[in-house]
XYZ file of C-alpha atoms in Angstrom:
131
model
C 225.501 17.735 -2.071
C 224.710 21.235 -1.174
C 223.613 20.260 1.803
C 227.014 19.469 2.562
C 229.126 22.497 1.612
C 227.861 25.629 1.912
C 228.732 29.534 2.116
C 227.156 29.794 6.292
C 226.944 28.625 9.394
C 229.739 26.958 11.274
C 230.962 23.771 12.007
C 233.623 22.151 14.613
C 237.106 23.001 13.517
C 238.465 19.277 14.069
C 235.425 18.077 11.293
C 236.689 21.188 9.015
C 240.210 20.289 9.016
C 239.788 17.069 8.113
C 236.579 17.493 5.510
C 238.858 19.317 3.340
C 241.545 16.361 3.481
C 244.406 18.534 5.692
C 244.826 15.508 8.128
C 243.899 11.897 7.205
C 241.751 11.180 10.320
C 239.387 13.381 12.922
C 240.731 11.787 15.201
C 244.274 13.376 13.935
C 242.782 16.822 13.475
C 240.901 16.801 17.042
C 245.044 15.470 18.308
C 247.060 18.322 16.384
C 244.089 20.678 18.385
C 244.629 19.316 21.692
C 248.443 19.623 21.698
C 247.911 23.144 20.361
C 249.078 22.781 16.668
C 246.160 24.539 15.770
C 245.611 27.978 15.473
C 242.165 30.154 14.459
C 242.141 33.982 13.612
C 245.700 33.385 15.915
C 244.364 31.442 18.900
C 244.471 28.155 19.440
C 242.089 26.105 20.026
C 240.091 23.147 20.896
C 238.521 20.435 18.520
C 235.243 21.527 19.455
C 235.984 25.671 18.423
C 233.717 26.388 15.511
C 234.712 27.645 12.076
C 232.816 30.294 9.782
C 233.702 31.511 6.386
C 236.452 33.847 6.184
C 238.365 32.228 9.537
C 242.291 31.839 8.969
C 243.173 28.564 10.389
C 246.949 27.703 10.712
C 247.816 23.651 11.051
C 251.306 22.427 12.055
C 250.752 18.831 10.909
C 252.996 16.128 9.709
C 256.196 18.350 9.684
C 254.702 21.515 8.078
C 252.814 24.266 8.398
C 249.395 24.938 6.568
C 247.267 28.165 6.382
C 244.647 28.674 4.928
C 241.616 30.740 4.513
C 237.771 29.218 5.547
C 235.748 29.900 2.416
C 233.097 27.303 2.568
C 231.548 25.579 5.114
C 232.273 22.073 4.814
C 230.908 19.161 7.204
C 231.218 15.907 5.453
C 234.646 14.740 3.870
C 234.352 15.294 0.085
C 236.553 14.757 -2.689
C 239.892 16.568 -3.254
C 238.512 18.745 -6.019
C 235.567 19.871 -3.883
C 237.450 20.278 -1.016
C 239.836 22.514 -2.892
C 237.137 24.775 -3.339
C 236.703 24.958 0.507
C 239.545 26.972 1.157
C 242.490 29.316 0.104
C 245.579 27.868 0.646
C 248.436 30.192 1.917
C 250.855 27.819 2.937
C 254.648 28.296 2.489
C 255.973 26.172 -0.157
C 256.863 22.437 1.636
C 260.663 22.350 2.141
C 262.744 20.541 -0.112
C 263.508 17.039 0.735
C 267.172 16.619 1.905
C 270.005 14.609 -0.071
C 270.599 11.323 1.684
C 273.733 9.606 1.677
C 274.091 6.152 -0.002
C 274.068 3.296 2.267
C 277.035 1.027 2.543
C 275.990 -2.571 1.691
C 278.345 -5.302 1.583
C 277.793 -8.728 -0.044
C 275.772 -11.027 2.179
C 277.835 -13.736 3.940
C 281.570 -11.512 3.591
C 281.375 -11.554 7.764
C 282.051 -8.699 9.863
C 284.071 -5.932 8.298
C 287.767 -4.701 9.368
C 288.633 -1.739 10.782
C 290.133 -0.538 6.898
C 286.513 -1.296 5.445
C 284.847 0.916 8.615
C 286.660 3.385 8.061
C 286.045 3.489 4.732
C 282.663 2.889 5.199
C 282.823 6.296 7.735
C 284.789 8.098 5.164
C 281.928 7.560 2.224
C 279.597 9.317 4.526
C 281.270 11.936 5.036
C 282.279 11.408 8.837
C 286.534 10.806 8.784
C 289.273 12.481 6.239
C 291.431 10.160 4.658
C 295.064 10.765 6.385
């Protein structure tokens, strides 16, 4: 295994992102680098851009943003605890998930409902005032 992770040398950033279990896939890391979601030492870059120890790499992936700090050298895909070692993670704190409204469900078979039961239906969700 230590040929695997190690303190130098460099590696592609697409195979460094997703070693250390940021995206699920290369093929997802060498996308988010393509359209530009990734950014190293604050320049984006290609899949093919090489990573060393100490690089700041910032990931917009999957609705949030990741940064973290390079500080192993990582070129197979590990487990979660050794990939934890492979970085710092500076990330913002994920934002919290938002309260969804209730669904209206109505008994199967009651037919199509009147305009009374829409707009009660509206008025649970918060679209109409009762007048």
């Amino acid at each position: 295994m230590a040929a695997e992770v190690s303190d130098q040398g460099t590696v592609r950033v697409d195979a460094w992102i997703w070693s250390v279990r940021l995206t699920k896939t290369r093929s997802q890391a060498a996308s988010a680098c393509r359209a530009g979601h990734v950014r190293v030492n604050g320049e984006r870059v290609k899949p093919a851009h090489v990573v060393r120890a100490g690089d700041q790499v910032r990931l917009f992936h999957a609705g949030r943003e990741r940064l973290v700090v390079v500080s192993k050298i990582i070129r197979k895909r590990v487990g979660p605890s050794v990939a934890a070692e492979c970085l710092v993670d500076n990330s913002p704190p994920p934002p919290p998930r938002e309260f969804v409204a209730p669904v209206a469900v109505r008994e199967r078979g009651a037919g199509r409902p009147t305009k009374r039961d829409r707009r009660e239906m509206e008025r649970l969700q918060g679209g109409l005032p009762k007048v």
